[in-house]
Coordinates of C-alpha atoms in Angstrom, one line a residue:
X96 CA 16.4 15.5 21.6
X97 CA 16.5 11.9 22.6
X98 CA 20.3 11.8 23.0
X99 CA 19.8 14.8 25.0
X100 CA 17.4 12.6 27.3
X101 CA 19.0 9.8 27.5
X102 CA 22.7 12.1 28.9
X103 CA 20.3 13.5 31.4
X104 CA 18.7 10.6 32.6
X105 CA 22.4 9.1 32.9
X106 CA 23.5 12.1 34.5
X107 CA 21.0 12.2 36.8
X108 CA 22.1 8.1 37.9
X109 CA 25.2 9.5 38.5
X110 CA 24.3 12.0 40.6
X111 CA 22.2 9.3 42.7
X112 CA 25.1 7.1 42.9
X113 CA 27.3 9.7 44.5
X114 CA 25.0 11.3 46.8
X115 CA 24.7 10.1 50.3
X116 CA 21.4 9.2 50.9
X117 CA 19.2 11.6 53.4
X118 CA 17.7 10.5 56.6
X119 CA 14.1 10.5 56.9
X120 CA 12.1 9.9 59.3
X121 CA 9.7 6.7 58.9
X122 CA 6.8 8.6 59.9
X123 CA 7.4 11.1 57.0
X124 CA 8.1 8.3 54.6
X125 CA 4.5 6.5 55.8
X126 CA 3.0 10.3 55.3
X127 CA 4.7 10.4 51.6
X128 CA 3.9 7.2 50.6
X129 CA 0.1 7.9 51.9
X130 CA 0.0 11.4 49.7
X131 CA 1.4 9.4 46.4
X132 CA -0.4 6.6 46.8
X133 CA -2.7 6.6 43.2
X134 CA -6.5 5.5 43.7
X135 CA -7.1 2.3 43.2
X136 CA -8.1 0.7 39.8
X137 CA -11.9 0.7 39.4
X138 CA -12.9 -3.4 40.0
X139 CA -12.8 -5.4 36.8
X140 CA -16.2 -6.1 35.4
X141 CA -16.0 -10.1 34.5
X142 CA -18.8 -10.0 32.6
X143 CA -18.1 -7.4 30.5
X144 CA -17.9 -8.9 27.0
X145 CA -14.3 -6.8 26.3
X146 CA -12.7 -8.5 29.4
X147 CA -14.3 -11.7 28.3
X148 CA -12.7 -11.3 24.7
X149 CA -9.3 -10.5 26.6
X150 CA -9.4 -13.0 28.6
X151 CA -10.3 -15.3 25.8
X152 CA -6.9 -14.3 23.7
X153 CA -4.4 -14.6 27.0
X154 CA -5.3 -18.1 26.4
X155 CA -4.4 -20.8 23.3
X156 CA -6.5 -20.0 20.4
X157 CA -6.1 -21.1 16.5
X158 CA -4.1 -17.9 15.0
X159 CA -1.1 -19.2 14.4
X160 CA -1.9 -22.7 13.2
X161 CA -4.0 -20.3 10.5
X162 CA -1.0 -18.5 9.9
X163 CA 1.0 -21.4 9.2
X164 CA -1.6 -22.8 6.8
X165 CA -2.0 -19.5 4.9
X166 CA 1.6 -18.7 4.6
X167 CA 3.5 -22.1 4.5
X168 CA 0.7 -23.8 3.1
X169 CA 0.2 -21.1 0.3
X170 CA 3.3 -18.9 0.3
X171 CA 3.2 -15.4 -1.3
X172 CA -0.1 -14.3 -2.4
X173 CA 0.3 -11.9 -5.4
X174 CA -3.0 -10.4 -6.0
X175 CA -4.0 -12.4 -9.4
X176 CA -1.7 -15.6 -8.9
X177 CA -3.3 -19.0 -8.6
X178 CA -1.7 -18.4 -4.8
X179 CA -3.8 -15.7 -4.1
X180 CA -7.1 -17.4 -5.6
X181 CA -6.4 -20.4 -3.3
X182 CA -5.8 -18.1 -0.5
X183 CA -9.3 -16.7 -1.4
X184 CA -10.8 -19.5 -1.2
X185 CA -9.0 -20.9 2.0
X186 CA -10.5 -17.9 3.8
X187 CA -13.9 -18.1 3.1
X188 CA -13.7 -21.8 4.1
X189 CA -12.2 -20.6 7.3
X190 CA -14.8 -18.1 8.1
X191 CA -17.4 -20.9 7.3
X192 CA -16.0 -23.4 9.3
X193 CA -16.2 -20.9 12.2
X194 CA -19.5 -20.4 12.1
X195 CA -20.4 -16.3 11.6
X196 CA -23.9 -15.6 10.0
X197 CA -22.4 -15.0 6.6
X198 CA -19.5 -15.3 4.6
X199 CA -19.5 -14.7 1.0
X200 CA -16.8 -13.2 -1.6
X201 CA -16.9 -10.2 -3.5
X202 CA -15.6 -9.4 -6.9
X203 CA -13.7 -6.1 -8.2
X204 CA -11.9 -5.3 -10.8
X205 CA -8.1 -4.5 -10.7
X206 CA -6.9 -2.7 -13.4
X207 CA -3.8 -4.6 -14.9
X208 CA -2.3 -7.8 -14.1
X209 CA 1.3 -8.1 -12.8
X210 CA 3.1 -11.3 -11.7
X211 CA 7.2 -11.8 -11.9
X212 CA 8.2 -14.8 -13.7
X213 CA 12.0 -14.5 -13.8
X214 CA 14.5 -12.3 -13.6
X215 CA 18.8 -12.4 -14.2
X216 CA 21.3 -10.4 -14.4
X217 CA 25.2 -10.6 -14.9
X218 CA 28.0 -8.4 -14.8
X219 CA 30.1 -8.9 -18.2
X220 CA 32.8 -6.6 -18.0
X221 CA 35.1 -5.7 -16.7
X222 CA 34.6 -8.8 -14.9
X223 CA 31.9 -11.7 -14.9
X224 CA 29.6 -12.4 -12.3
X225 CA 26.2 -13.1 -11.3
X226 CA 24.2 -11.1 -9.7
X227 CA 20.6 -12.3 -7.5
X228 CA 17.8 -9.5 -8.9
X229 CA 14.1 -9.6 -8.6
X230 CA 11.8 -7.3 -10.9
X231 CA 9.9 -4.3 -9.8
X232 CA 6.5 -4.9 -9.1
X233 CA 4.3 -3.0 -12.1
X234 CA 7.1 -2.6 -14.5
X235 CA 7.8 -4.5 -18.2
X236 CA 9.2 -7.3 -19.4
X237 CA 12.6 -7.5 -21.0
X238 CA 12.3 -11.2 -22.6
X239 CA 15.2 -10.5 -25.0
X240 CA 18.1 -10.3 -23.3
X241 CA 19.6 -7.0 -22.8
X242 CA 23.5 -6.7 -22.9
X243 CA 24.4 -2.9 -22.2
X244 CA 26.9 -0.2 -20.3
X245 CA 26.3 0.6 -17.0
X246 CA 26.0 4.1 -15.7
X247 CA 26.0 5.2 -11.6
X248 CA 23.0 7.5 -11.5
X249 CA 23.8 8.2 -8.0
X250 CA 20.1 8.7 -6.0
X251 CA 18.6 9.2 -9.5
X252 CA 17.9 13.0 -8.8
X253 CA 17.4 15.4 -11.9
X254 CA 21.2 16.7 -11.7
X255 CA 22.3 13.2 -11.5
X256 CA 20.4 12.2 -14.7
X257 CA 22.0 15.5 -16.1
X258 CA 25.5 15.0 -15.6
X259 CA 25.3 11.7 -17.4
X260 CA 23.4 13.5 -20.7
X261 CA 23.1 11.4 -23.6
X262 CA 25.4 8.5 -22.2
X263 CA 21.8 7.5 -20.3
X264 CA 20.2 6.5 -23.2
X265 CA 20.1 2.9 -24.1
X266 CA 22.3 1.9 -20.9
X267 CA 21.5 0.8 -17.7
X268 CA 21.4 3.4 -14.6
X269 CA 22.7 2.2 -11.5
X270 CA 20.2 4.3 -8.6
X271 CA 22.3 4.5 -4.7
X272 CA 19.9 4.4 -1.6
X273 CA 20.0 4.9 2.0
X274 CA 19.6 2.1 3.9
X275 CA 16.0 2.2 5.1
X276 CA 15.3 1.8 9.0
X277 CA 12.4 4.0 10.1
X278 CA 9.3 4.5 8.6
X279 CA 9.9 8.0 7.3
X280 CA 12.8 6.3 5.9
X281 CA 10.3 3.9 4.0
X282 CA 8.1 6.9 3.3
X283 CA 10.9 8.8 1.6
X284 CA 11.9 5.5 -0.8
X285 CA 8.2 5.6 -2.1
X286 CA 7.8 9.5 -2.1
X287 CA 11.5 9.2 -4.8
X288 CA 10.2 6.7 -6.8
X289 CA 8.0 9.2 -9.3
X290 CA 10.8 11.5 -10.2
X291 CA 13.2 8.9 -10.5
X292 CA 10.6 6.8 -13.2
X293 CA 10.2 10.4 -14.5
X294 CA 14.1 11.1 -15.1
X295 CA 15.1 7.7 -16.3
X296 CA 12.0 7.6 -18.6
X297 CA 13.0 11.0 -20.4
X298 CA 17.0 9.4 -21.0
X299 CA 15.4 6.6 -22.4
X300 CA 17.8 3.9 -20.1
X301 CA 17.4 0.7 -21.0
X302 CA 16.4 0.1 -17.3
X303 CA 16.3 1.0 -13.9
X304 CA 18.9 -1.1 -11.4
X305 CA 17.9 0.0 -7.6
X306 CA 20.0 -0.9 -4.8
X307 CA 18.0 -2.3 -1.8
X308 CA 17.6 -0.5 0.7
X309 CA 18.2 -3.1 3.1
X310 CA 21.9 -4.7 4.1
X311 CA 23.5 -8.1 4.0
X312 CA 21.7 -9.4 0.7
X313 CA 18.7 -9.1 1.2
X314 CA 16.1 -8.5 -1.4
X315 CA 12.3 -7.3 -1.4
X316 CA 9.6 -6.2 -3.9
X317 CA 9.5 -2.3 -4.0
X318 CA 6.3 -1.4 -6.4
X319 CA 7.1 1.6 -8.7
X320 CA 3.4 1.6 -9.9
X321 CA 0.4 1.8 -8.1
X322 CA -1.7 3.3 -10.6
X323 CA -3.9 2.5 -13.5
X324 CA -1.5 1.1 -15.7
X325 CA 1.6 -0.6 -16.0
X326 CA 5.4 1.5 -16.5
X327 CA 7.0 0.7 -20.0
X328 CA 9.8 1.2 -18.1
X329 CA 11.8 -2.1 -17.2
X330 CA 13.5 -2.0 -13.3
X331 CA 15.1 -4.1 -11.1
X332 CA 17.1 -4.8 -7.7
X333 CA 20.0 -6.0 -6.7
X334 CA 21.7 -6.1 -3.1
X335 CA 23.1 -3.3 -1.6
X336 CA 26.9 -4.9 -1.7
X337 CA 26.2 -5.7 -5.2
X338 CA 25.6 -2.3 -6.4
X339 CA 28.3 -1.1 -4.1
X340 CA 30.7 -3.1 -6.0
X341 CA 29.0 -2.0 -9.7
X342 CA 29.3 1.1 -8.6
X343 CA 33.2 0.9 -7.3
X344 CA 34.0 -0.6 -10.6
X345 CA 31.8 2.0 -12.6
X346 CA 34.1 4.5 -11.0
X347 CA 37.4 2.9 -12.9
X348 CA 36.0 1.0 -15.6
X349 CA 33.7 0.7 -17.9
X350 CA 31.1 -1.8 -16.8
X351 CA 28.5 -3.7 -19.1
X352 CA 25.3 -5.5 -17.7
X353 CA 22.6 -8.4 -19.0
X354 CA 19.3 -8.5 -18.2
X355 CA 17.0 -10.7 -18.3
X356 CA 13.4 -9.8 -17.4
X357 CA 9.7 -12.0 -18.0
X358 CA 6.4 -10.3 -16.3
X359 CA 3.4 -11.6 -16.9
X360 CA 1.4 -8.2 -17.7
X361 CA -1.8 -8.5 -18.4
X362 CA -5.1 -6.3 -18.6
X363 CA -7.9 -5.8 -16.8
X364 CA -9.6 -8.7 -14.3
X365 CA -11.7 -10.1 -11.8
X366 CA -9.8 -10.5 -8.1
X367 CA -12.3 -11.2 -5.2
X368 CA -12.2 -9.8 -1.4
X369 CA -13.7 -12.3 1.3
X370 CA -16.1 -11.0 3.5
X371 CA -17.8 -12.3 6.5
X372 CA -20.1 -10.7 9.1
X373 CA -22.3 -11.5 12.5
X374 CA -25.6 -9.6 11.9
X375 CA -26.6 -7.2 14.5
X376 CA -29.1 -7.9 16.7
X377 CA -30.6 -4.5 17.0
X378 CA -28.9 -2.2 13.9
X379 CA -28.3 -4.5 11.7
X380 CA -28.0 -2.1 8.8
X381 CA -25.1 -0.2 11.1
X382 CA -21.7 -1.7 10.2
X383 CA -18.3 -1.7 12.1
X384 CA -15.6 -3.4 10.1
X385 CA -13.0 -5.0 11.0
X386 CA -10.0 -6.0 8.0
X387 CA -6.4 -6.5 7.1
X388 CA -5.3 -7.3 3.6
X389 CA -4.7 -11.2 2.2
X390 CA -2.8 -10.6 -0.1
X391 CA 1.4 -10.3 -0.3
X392 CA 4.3 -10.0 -2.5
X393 CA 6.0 -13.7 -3.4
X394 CA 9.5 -13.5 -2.2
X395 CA 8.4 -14.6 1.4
X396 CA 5.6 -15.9 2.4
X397 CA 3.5 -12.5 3.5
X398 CA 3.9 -13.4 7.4
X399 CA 3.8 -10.3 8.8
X400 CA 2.5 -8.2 5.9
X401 CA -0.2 -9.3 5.9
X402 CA -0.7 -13.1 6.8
X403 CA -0.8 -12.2 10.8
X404 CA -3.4 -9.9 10.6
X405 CA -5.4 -11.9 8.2
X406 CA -5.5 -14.7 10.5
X407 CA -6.1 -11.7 13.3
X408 CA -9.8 -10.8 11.4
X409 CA -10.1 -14.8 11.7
X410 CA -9.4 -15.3 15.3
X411 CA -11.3 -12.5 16.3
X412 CA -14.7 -13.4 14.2
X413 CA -14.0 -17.3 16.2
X414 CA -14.1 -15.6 19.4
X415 CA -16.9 -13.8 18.8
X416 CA -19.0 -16.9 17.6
X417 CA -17.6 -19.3 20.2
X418 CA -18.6 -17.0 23.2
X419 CA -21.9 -16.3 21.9
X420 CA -21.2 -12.6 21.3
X421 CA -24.2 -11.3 19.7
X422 CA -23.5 -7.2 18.8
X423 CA -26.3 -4.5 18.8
X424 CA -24.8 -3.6 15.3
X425 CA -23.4 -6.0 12.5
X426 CA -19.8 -6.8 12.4
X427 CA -18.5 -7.3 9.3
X428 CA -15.3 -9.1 8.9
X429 CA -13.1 -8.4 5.8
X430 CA -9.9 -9.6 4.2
X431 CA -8.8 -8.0 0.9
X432 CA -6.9 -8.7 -2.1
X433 CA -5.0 -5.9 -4.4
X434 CA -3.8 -4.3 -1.4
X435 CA -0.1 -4.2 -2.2
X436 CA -1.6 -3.2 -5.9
X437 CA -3.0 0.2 -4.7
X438 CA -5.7 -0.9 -1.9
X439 CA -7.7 -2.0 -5.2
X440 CA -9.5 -4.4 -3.0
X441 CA -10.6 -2.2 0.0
X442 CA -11.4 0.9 -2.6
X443 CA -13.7 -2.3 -4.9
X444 CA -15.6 -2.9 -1.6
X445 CA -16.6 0.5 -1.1
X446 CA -17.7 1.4 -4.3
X447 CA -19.7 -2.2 -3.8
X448 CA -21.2 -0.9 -0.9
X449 CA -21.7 2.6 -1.1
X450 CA -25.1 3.0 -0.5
X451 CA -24.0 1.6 2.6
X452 CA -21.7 4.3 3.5
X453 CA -23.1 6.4 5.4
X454 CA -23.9 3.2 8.2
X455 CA -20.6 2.2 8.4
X456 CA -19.9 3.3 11.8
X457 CA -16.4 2.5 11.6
X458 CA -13.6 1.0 9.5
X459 CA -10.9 -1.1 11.9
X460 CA -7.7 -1.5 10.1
X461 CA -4.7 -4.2 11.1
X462 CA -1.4 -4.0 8.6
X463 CA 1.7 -3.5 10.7
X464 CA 2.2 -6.9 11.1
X465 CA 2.7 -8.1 14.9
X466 CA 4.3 -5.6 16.2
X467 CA 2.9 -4.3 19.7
X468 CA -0.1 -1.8 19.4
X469 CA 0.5 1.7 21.3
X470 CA -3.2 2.6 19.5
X471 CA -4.8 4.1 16.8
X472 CA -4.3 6.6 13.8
X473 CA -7.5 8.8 14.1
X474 CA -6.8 9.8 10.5
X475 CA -7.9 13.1 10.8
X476 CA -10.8 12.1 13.0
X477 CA -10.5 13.8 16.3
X478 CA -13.9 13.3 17.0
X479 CA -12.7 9.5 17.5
X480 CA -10.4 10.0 20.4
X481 CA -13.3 9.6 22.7
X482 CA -14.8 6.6 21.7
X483 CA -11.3 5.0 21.1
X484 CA -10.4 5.9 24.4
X485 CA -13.6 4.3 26.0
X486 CA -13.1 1.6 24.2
X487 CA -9.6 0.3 25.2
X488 CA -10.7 1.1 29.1
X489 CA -9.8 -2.0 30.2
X490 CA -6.2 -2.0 28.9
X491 CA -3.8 -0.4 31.4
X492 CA -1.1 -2.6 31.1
X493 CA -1.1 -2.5 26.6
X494 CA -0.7 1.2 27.0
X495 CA -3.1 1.7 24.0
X496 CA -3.4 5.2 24.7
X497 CA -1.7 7.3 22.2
X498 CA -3.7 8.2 19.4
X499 CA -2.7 10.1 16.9
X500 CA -4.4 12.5 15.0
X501 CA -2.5 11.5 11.8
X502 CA -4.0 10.5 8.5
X503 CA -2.3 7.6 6.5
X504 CA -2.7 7.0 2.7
X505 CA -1.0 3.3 2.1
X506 CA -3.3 0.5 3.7
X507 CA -6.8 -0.8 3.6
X508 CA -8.4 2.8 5.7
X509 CA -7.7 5.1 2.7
X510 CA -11.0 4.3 0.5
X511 CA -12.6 4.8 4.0
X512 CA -11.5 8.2 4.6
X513 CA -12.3 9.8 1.0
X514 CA -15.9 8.3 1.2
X515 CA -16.5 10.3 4.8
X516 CA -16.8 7.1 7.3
X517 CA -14.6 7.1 10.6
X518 CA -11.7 4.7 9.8
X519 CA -8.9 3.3 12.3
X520 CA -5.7 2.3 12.0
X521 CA -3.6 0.2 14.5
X522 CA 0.1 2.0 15.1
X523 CA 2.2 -0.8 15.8
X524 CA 5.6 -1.0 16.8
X525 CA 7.3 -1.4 13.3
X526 CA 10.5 -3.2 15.1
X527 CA 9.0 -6.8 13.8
X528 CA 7.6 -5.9 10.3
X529 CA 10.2 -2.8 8.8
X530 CA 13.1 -5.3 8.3
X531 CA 11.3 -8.2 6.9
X532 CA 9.1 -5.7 4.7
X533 CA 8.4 -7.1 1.4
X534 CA 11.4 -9.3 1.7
X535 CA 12.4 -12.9 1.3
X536 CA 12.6 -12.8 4.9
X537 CA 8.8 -12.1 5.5
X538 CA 7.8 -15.6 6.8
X539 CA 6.4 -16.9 9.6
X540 CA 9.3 -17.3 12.1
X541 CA 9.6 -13.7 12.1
X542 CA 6.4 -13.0 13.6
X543 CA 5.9 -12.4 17.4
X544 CA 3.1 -14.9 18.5
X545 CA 2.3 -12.7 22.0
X546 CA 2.3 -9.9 20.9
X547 CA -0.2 -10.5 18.1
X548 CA -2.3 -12.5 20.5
X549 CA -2.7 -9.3 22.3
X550 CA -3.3 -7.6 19.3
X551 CA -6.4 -9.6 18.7
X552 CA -7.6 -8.9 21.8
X553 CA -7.5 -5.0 21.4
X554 CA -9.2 -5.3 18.1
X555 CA -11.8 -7.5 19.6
X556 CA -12.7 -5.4 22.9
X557 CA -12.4 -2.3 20.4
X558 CA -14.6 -3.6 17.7
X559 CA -17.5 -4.8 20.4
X560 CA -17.5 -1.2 22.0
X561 CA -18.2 0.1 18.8
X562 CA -21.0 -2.3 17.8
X563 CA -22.7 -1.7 21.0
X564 CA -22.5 1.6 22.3
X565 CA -25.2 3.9 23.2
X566 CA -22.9 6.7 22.7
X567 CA -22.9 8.9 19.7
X568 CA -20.6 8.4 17.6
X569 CA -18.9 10.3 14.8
X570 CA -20.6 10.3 10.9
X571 CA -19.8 9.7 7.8
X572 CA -18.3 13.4 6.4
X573 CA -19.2 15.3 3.1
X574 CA -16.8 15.8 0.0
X575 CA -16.4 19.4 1.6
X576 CA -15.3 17.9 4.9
X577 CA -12.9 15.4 3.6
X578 CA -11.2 18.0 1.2
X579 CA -10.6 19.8 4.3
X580 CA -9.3 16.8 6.0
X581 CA -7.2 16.6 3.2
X582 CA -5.4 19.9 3.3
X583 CA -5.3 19.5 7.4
X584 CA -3.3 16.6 7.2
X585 CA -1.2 17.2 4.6
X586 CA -2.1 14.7 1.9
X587 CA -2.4 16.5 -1.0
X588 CA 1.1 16.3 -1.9
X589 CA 1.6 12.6 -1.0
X590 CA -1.7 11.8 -3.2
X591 CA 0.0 13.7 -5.7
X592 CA 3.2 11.5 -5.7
X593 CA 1.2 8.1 -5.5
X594 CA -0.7 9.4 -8.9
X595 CA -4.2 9.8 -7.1
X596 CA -5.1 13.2 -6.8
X597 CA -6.6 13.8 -10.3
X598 CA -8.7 10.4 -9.7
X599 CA -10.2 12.1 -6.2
X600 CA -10.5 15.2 -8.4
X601 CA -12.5 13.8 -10.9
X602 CA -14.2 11.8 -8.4
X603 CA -13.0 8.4 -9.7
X604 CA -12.4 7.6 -6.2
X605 CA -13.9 8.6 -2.8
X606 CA -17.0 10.0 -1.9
X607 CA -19.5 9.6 -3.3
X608 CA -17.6 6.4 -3.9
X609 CA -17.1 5.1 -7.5
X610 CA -19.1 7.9 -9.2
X611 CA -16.9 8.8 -12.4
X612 CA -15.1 5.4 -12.4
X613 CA -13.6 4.3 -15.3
X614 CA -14.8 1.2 -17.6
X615 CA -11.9 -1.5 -17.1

């Protein structure tokens, strides 16, 4: 359809460049332009406290100098690294030195630990070579080296496995990808991952060798567990023109591999979120939230996942105190760790606060990194086109008005949704964050400085309308309600995949939040 458009609009600038032009008399043109002249703008209100936050970001504030200390200062920030406890700490100090009414951290518990150490590999035949790999977030260790054959799985599909048979077991499997570019591209990566664990599991490999999905050597940190426990599977990546070669040589040849792979796994533990809040003046038991994640994987820096949006909740919970902004209801300003882990932090705060639940008037989410905001996911929410709407009034020229009714299971919102409250998330133009995504390439010269600016300013002006309003908003939903939402959205299969639907069944997670959950 859009190649279709775009022929149509070029056909159409041909036709203009061939017509002669018609002659038309200046009084009609004067009468034309009259008729489609639009009505003017309604007068800016300068004292409205959203243009005041706007006009507060189109000017220099500290964002970026954060971001720099956060990601060059600290680097990646795996969620229970010494990184991320400094990071921790370096953001509650921030929020201090700001000046908001509190700022204190919270504890939860994520359920294993998982940090790379090192990882190698070489080709040994037919030929020897090196090869650059990096270890698949939440799978084992292979301390030993592992000398084996190695098989081309193709995309790892069950008929792939099958026409290898009994050769699987004990090698290596070499898994092909697409190269990823959209975000249903993305999607589709994560949505393989289960039956590909599944298949290479039941052969009994020796371990999993992925190709990335992105070109010209680049490598990133693809997680192929997100749930309670760690795989006992051992999996790697290697470049795309690396496998390409394996795989051109498996074709001809036999070819044998060594591994090399040291996790730290560990069990159970303490990881802390940072919150910080400006009590409300009038509801100070209502709570609008405002958060992005601080943690990241460790072959970059976390720059645009999430380090620009950390620094974001910052900037905006500065404004607020340095112009004096005092809401009706409290604003509570959160940055969480075990994001990339399975939104362990976000889901920890809200069994922490879940006799709060039904106050929290709104859950504001920023993790697409600095791309340019078009508006918000309503996950689900209709009810919250309105107030969205009224909300970003005062930004014509941002074009912050599609909002989609979509429902996204993946960032810092999802605890949110299954517990009932009204969550937000930003949709960003993914141009700036889907290359760099978990990569070595996630640092901060990647990031676009304006547009994130700009970002801060929606999420401010949005964030004050919603602590202030008179207007009714939406409520916190039943488990009836959400289950619906569910099934409306399409979810249920996707929470499936990720290995969460028998915890919302069994009411581990969501609403009421935390009831069955688990000893560590």
């Amino acid at each position: 359809m859009r190649t279709l458009a775009i022929f149509a609009v070029l056909a159409l600038a041909a036709c203009a460049s061939t017509t002669p032009p018609k002659t038309v008399p200046t009084e009609s043109l004067a009468a034309n332009a009259k008729a489609d002249a639009k009505p003017a703008a309604p007068p800016v209100d300068e004292n409205d406290p959203r243009v005041v936050l706007k006009r507060h970001f189109e000017g220099e504030t500290p964002m970026m100098a954060d971001l720099s200390e956060l990601c060059d200062g600290i680097g990646g920030r795996v969620t229970g690294s010494p990184a991320a406890a400094r990071a921790v700490k370096w953001a509650a100090e921030k929020l201090r030195t700001i000046g908001v009414d509190e700022v204190r951290t919270e504890s939860f518990r994520m359920p294993f630990l998982w940090l790379p150490d090192r990882a190698e590999a070489t080709a040994t035949a037919p030929e020897s070579f090196a090869i650059p790999t990096v270890a698949s977030p939440g799978t084992a260790s292979m301390p030993a080296a592992v000398e084996a054959p190695l098989l081309d799985a193709g995309h790892g599909t069950a008929e792939d496995f099958a026409k290898l048979g009994a050769r699987a077991k004990g090698a290596f499997v070499l898994i092909h990808t697409d190269e990823t570019k959209t975000f249903e591209e993305l999607f589709a990566e994560y949505m393989r991952s289960p039956g590909i664990v599944a298949e290479a599991t039941k052969a009994r490999v020796a371990g999993l060798v992925l190709q990335s999905t992105r070109p010209r050597g680049l490598l990133y940190e693809h997680p192929l567990s997100i749930g309670r426990t760690p795989l006992a599977l051992t999996s790697v990546m290697i470049a795309r023109e690396h496998a390409e070669r394996l795989g051109r040589l498996a074709g001809r040849s036999q070819v044998r591999l060594r591994v090399k792979v040291i996790n730290r796994v560990g069990p159970s533990y303490e990881s802390q979120n940072v919150i910080g809040e400006v009590r409300g003046s009038e509801k100070p038991d209502e709570v609008v939230l405002l958060g992005a994640h601080l943690d990241s994987w460790g072959l970059g820096t976390g720059a645009e996942d999430n380090g620009i949006n950390s620094a974001l909740v910052l900037d905006v919970a500065r404004a607020f105190h340095q112009l004096g902004l005092k809401p009706r209801r409290t604003v509570r300003f959160a940055l969480f760790m075990g994001e990339e882990q399975g939104m362990r932090g976000s889901t920890g705060y809200v069994e922490r606060h879940r006799a709060e639940m039904p106050n929290h008037t709104a859950a504001l989410v920023f993790d697409i990194g600095s791309g340019h905001t078009t508006g918000f996911f309503l996950n689900g929410r209709e009810e919250l086109r309105g107030p969205v709407t009224k909300a970003l009034s005062i930004f014509p020229e941002i074009a912050a008005d599609a909002h989609p009714a979509d429902a996204l299971d993946g960032t810092d919102n999802w605890a949110f949704l299954l517990s009932g409250v009204p969550n937000l998330v930003a949709m960003q133009d993914p141009a700036p964050y889907l290359p760099d995504y978990h990569a070595q390439s996630d640092v901060v010269d990647r990031v676009n400085a304006k547009e994130a600016k700009r970002n801060a300013a929606l999420a401010a002006a949005t964030i004050w309308w919603l602590a202030n309003t008179n207007d009714t908003l939406p409520k916190q939903q039943n488990r009836a309600e959400v289950d619906a939402l569910l099934v409306q959205t399409k979810l249920v299969d996707q929470m499936k995949a990720f290995d969460q639907w028998h915890d919302w069944e069994q009411r581990i997670i969501g609403f009421p939040a935390g009831e069955n959950r688990p000893s560590p």
